[in-house]
Amino acid sequence: EQPTNPRGIPRAPFVDKVEDYVSSRNEVEATLKSFQEMIAKYQFMEVNTQRRAAGLKDKIPDIQKTLDTVQFLKTRKPDSDPIEATFELNDTLYAKASIPPTEEVYLWLGANVMLSYPLPEAENLLESKLETAEQNMSNCEEDLDFLREQITTLEVATARVYNWDVGQKRKEKAEKGQNGEEDERIEPNG
């Protein structure tokens, strides 16, 4: 069974001795093609992981800001004066609101769903979401490092197999020359 990282991404084969992967020049092309296919798969995984990490980079500050707001609302006493606040409706539109002391908040859950939560429950939910998002971000960074390492390993393996093939061609050419076979050089007409 092929070794993997903690999230199941397989480790690329390390080619120390080309002869372990290629026994004759006939296998070189298939081996190189196989390595190129593996590189393409790792690059595809890298792009998807980068996309996921970018989404998490946007999401984590939003969760933190919401959690901070819920924690602030929890500190307010029932007889406190309402707070004047400006809040964002979308990227370019803001509204003013008067916020009285409250024991519940409404949270967007996604997919156009908003639910009411008591403040302690909302705080627990947001702390859990933040912890999960940060762990996922850490996993993405670890996976990106792992994927870059695998791509480099395969690029080195490709170069080693290619160089081995070039060396074999030279040996064959040298052997043909020693066996008295005619050299296939083209002489200029003169």
mmCIF file of C-alpha atoms in Angstrom:
data_model
loop_
_atom_site.group_PDB
_atom_site.id
_atom_site.type_symbol
_atom_site.label_atom_id
_atom_site.label_comp_id
_atom_site.label_asym_id
_atom_site.label_seq_id
_atom_site.Cartn_x
_atom_site.Cartn_y
_atom_site.Cartn_z
ATOM 1 C CA GLU A 1 0.000 0.000 0.000
ATOM 2 C CA GLN A 2 1.297 3.424 -0.991
ATOM 3 C CA PRO A 3 2.065 5.802 1.925
ATOM 4 C CA THR A 4 -0.090 8.938 2.183
ATOM 5 C CA ASN A 5 -0.282 12.141 4.195
ATOM 6 C CA PRO A 6 -2.921 12.423 6.986
ATOM 7 C CA ARG A 7 -5.641 13.413 4.489
ATOM 8 C CA GLY A 8 -4.945 10.564 2.080
ATOM 9 C CA ILE A 9 -2.840 12.301 -0.566
ATOM 10 C CA PRO A 10 -0.431 9.642 -1.884
ATOM 11 C CA ARG A 11 3.320 10.137 -1.650
ATOM 12 C CA ALA A 12 5.143 10.366 -4.993
ATOM 13 C CA PRO A 13 7.676 7.640 -5.757
ATOM 14 C CA PHE A 14 11.267 8.679 -5.191
ATOM 15 C CA VAL A 15 13.519 7.452 -7.999
ATOM 16 C CA ASP A 16 16.902 6.718 -6.507
ATOM 17 C CA LYS A 17 17.934 4.146 -9.102
ATOM 18 C CA VAL A 18 16.264 4.506 -12.492
ATOM 19 C CA GLU A 19 16.772 0.783 -13.124
ATOM 20 C CA ASP A 20 14.171 0.087 -10.388
ATOM 21 C CA TYR A 21 11.533 1.786 -12.573
ATOM 22 C CA VAL A 22 12.798 1.221 -16.097
ATOM 23 C CA SER A 23 14.420 -2.004 -17.252
ATOM 24 C CA SER A 24 14.781 -1.047 -20.914
ATOM 25 C CA ARG A 25 14.529 1.979 -23.179
ATOM 26 C CA ASN A 26 11.138 0.683 -24.369
ATOM 27 C CA GLU A 27 9.637 1.534 -20.974
ATOM 28 C CA VAL A 28 10.998 5.093 -20.790
ATOM 29 C CA GLU A 29 8.184 6.797 -22.661
ATOM 30 C CA ALA A 30 5.459 5.073 -20.608
ATOM 31 C CA THR A 31 7.273 5.882 -17.353
ATOM 32 C CA LEU A 32 7.721 9.544 -18.305
ATOM 33 C CA LYS A 33 4.050 9.743 -19.312
ATOM 34 C CA SER A 34 3.031 8.178 -15.991
ATOM 35 C CA PHE A 35 5.135 10.738 -14.070
ATOM 36 C CA GLN A 36 3.621 13.611 -16.090
ATOM 37 C CA GLU A 37 0.106 12.346 -15.314
ATOM 38 C CA MET A 38 0.954 12.193 -11.605
ATOM 39 C CA ILE A 39 2.376 15.739 -11.731
ATOM 40 C CA ALA A 40 -0.861 16.939 -13.378
ATOM 41 C CA LYS A 41 -2.932 15.269 -10.633
ATOM 42 C CA TYR A 42 -0.825 16.862 -7.887
ATOM 43 C CA GLN A 43 -1.103 20.261 -9.602
ATOM 44 C CA PHE A 44 -4.894 19.841 -9.801
ATOM 45 C CA MET A 45 -5.002 19.028 -6.074
ATOM 46 C CA GLU A 46 -2.739 22.006 -5.384
ATOM 47 C CA VAL A 47 -5.061 24.427 -7.231
ATOM 48 C CA ASN A 48 -8.130 23.089 -5.383
ATOM 49 C CA THR A 49 -6.353 23.300 -2.033
ATOM 50 C CA GLN A 50 -5.228 26.873 -2.785
ATOM 51 C CA ARG A 51 -8.840 27.757 -3.624
ATOM 52 C CA ARG A 52 -10.081 26.200 -0.363
ATOM 53 C CA ALA A 53 -7.385 28.050 1.623
ATOM 54 C CA ALA A 54 -8.349 31.363 -0.006
ATOM 55 C CA GLY A 55 -11.978 30.808 0.987
ATOM 56 C CA LEU A 56 -10.933 30.056 4.557
ATOM 57 C CA LYS A 57 -8.739 33.181 4.673
ATOM 58 C CA ASP A 58 -11.854 35.216 3.879
ATOM 59 C CA LYS A 59 -14.107 33.251 6.216
ATOM 60 C CA ILE A 60 -11.958 33.193 9.383
ATOM 61 C CA PRO A 61 -11.926 37.000 9.975
ATOM 62 C CA ASP A 62 -15.721 37.119 9.439
ATOM 63 C CA ILE A 63 -16.292 34.371 12.008
ATOM 64 C CA GLN A 64 -13.900 36.093 14.447
ATOM 65 C CA LYS A 65 -15.660 39.457 13.990
ATOM 66 C CA THR A 66 -19.066 37.848 14.589
ATOM 67 C CA LEU A 67 -17.762 36.019 17.668
ATOM 68 C CA ASP A 68 -16.312 39.267 19.065
ATOM 69 C CA THR A 69 -19.688 40.959 18.565
ATOM 70 C CA VAL A 70 -21.568 38.139 20.330
ATOM 71 C CA GLN A 71 -19.075 38.252 23.224
ATOM 72 C CA PHE A 72 -19.575 42.024 23.470
ATOM 73 C CA LEU A 73 -23.371 41.622 23.509
ATOM 74 C CA LYS A 74 -23.025 39.046 26.315
ATOM 75 C CA THR A 75 -21.256 41.633 28.509
ATOM 76 C CA ARG A 76 -24.140 44.103 28.290
ATOM 77 C CA LYS A 77 -26.493 44.423 31.270
ATOM 78 C CA PRO A 78 -30.285 44.261 30.788
ATOM 79 C CA ASP A 79 -30.713 47.900 31.970
ATOM 80 C CA SER A 80 -28.003 49.320 29.626
ATOM 81 C CA ASP A 81 -28.846 52.042 27.122
ATOM 82 C CA PRO A 82 -29.259 50.983 23.486
ATOM 83 C CA ILE A 83 -26.128 51.201 21.311
ATOM 84 C CA GLU A 84 -26.059 53.191 18.091
ATOM 85 C CA ALA A 85 -24.306 51.035 15.472
ATOM 86 C CA THR A 86 -23.592 51.131 11.771
ATOM 87 C CA PHE A 87 -23.608 47.739 10.117
ATOM 88 C CA GLU A 88 -22.834 46.464 6.649
ATOM 89 C CA LEU A 89 -25.713 45.287 4.481
ATOM 90 C CA ASN A 90 -23.433 44.522 1.541
ATOM 91 C CA ASP A 91 -20.074 45.710 0.185
ATOM 92 C CA THR A 92 -21.206 49.285 -0.438
ATOM 93 C CA LEU A 93 -24.346 49.698 1.683
ATOM 94 C CA TYR A 94 -24.469 50.401 5.421
ATOM 95 C CA ALA A 95 -27.364 51.084 7.798
ATOM 96 C CA LYS A 96 -27.684 52.580 11.285
ATOM 97 C CA ALA A 97 -29.367 50.692 14.079
ATOM 98 C CA SER A 98 -30.228 51.139 17.725
ATOM 99 C CA ILE A 99 -29.395 47.897 19.530
ATOM 100 C CA PRO A 100 -31.001 47.353 22.925
ATOM 101 C CA PRO A 101 -29.576 44.804 25.372
ATOM 102 C CA THR A 102 -30.518 41.347 24.126
ATOM 103 C CA GLU A 103 -30.309 37.691 25.074
ATOM 104 C CA GLU A 104 -30.411 36.348 21.517
ATOM 105 C CA VAL A 105 -28.782 36.940 18.138
ATOM 106 C CA TYR A 106 -29.567 35.886 14.588
ATOM 107 C CA LEU A 107 -26.770 34.156 12.700
ATOM 108 C CA TRP A 108 -26.466 33.483 8.977
ATOM 109 C CA LEU A 109 -25.805 29.783 8.498
ATOM 110 C CA GLY A 110 -25.442 29.966 4.730
ATOM 111 C CA ALA A 111 -27.751 28.972 1.876
ATOM 112 C CA ASN A 112 -29.998 31.935 2.777
ATOM 113 C CA VAL A 113 -30.718 30.488 6.233
ATOM 114 C CA MET A 114 -30.714 32.607 9.386
ATOM 115 C CA LEU A 115 -31.460 31.217 12.853
ATOM 116 C CA SER A 116 -32.002 32.753 16.250
ATOM 117 C CA TYR A 117 -29.630 31.623 19.021
ATOM 118 C CA PRO A 118 -29.377 32.498 22.692
ATOM 119 C CA LEU A 119 -26.077 34.377 23.246
ATOM 120 C CA PRO A 120 -24.232 31.513 25.027
ATOM 121 C CA GLU A 121 -25.266 29.033 22.308
ATOM 122 C CA ALA A 122 -24.249 31.463 19.557
ATOM 123 C CA GLU A 123 -20.866 31.951 21.234
ATOM 124 C CA ASN A 124 -20.304 28.172 21.455
ATOM 125 C CA LEU A 125 -21.338 27.679 17.827
ATOM 126 C CA LEU A 126 -19.049 30.460 16.581
ATOM 127 C CA GLU A 127 -16.096 29.253 18.681
ATOM 128 C CA SER A 128 -16.600 25.774 17.224
ATOM 129 C CA LYS A 129 -16.839 27.139 13.650
ATOM 130 C CA LEU A 130 -13.729 29.272 14.179
ATOM 131 C CA GLU A 131 -11.742 26.344 15.582
ATOM 132 C CA THR A 132 -12.830 24.118 12.667
ATOM 133 C CA ALA A 133 -11.972 26.811 10.089
ATOM 134 C CA GLU A 134 -8.536 27.391 11.649
ATOM 135 C CA GLN A 135 -7.847 23.632 11.726
ATOM 136 C CA ASN A 136 -8.927 23.352 8.064
ATOM 137 C CA MET A 137 -6.641 26.275 7.194
ATOM 138 C CA SER A 138 -3.738 24.559 8.953
ATOM 139 C CA ASN A 139 -4.513 21.334 7.045
ATOM 140 C CA CYS A 140 -4.603 23.253 3.745
ATOM 141 C CA GLU A 141 -1.199 24.813 4.429
ATOM 142 C CA GLU A 142 0.234 21.409 5.378
ATOM 143 C CA ASP A 143 -1.281 19.830 2.247
ATOM 144 C CA LEU A 144 0.096 22.598 0.009
ATOM 145 C CA ASP A 145 3.609 22.026 1.373
ATOM 146 C CA PHE A 146 3.185 18.273 0.881
ATOM 147 C CA LEU A 147 1.879 18.700 -2.683
ATOM 148 C CA ARG A 148 4.744 21.028 -3.652
ATOM 149 C CA GLU A 149 7.187 18.450 -2.288
ATOM 150 C CA GLN A 150 5.535 15.660 -4.323
ATOM 151 C CA ILE A 151 5.575 17.745 -7.511
ATOM 152 C CA THR A 152 9.285 18.489 -7.014
ATOM 153 C CA THR A 153 9.992 14.795 -6.333
ATOM 154 C CA LEU A 154 8.262 13.802 -9.573
ATOM 155 C CA GLU A 155 10.031 16.517 -11.578
ATOM 156 C CA VAL A 156 13.366 15.189 -10.294
ATOM 157 C CA ALA A 157 12.275 11.610 -11.102
ATOM 158 C CA THR A 158 11.297 12.696 -14.628
ATOM 159 C CA ALA A 159 14.694 14.328 -15.129
ATOM 160 C CA ARG A 160 16.500 11.225 -13.844
ATOM 161 C CA VAL A 161 14.602 8.883 -16.171
ATOM 162 C CA TYR A 162 15.103 11.221 -19.121
ATOM 163 C CA ASN A 163 18.843 11.551 -18.395
ATOM 164 C CA TRP A 164 19.117 7.773 -18.005
ATOM 165 C CA ASP A 165 17.489 7.383 -21.431
ATOM 166 C CA VAL A 166 19.929 9.871 -22.995
ATOM 167 C CA GLY A 167 22.807 7.938 -21.415
ATOM 168 C CA GLN A 168 21.458 4.658 -22.813
ATOM 169 C CA LYS A 169 21.172 6.185 -26.313
ATOM 170 C CA ARG A 170 24.802 7.315 -26.111
ATOM 171 C CA LYS A 171 25.925 3.860 -24.984
ATOM 172 C CA GLU A 172 24.035 2.245 -27.867
ATOM 173 C CA LYS A 173 25.541 4.700 -30.333
ATOM 174 C CA ALA A 174 29.026 4.087 -28.944
ATOM 175 C CA GLU A 175 28.510 0.310 -29.158
ATOM 176 C CA LYS A 176 27.366 0.584 -32.780
ATOM 177 C CA GLY A 177 30.498 2.591 -33.589
ATOM 178 C CA GLN A 178 32.761 0.005 -31.926
ATOM 179 C CA ASN A 179 31.113 -2.930 -33.708
ATOM 180 C CA GLY A 180 32.217 -1.508 -37.043
ATOM 181 C CA GLU A 181 28.722 -0.563 -38.071
ATOM 182 C CA GLU A 182 28.492 2.421 -40.339
ATOM 183 C CA ASP A 183 28.002 5.749 -38.735
ATOM 184 C CA GLU A 184 24.867 7.516 -39.932
ATOM 185 C CA ARG A 185 26.594 10.863 -40.429
ATOM 186 C CA ILE A 186 25.749 12.874 -43.512
ATOM 187 C CA GLU A 187 28.798 14.080 -45.398
ATOM 188 C CA PRO A 188 28.494 17.433 -47.118
ATOM 189 C CA ASN A 189 28.823 17.390 -50.888
ATOM 190 C CA GLY A 190 31.927 19.144 -51.839
#
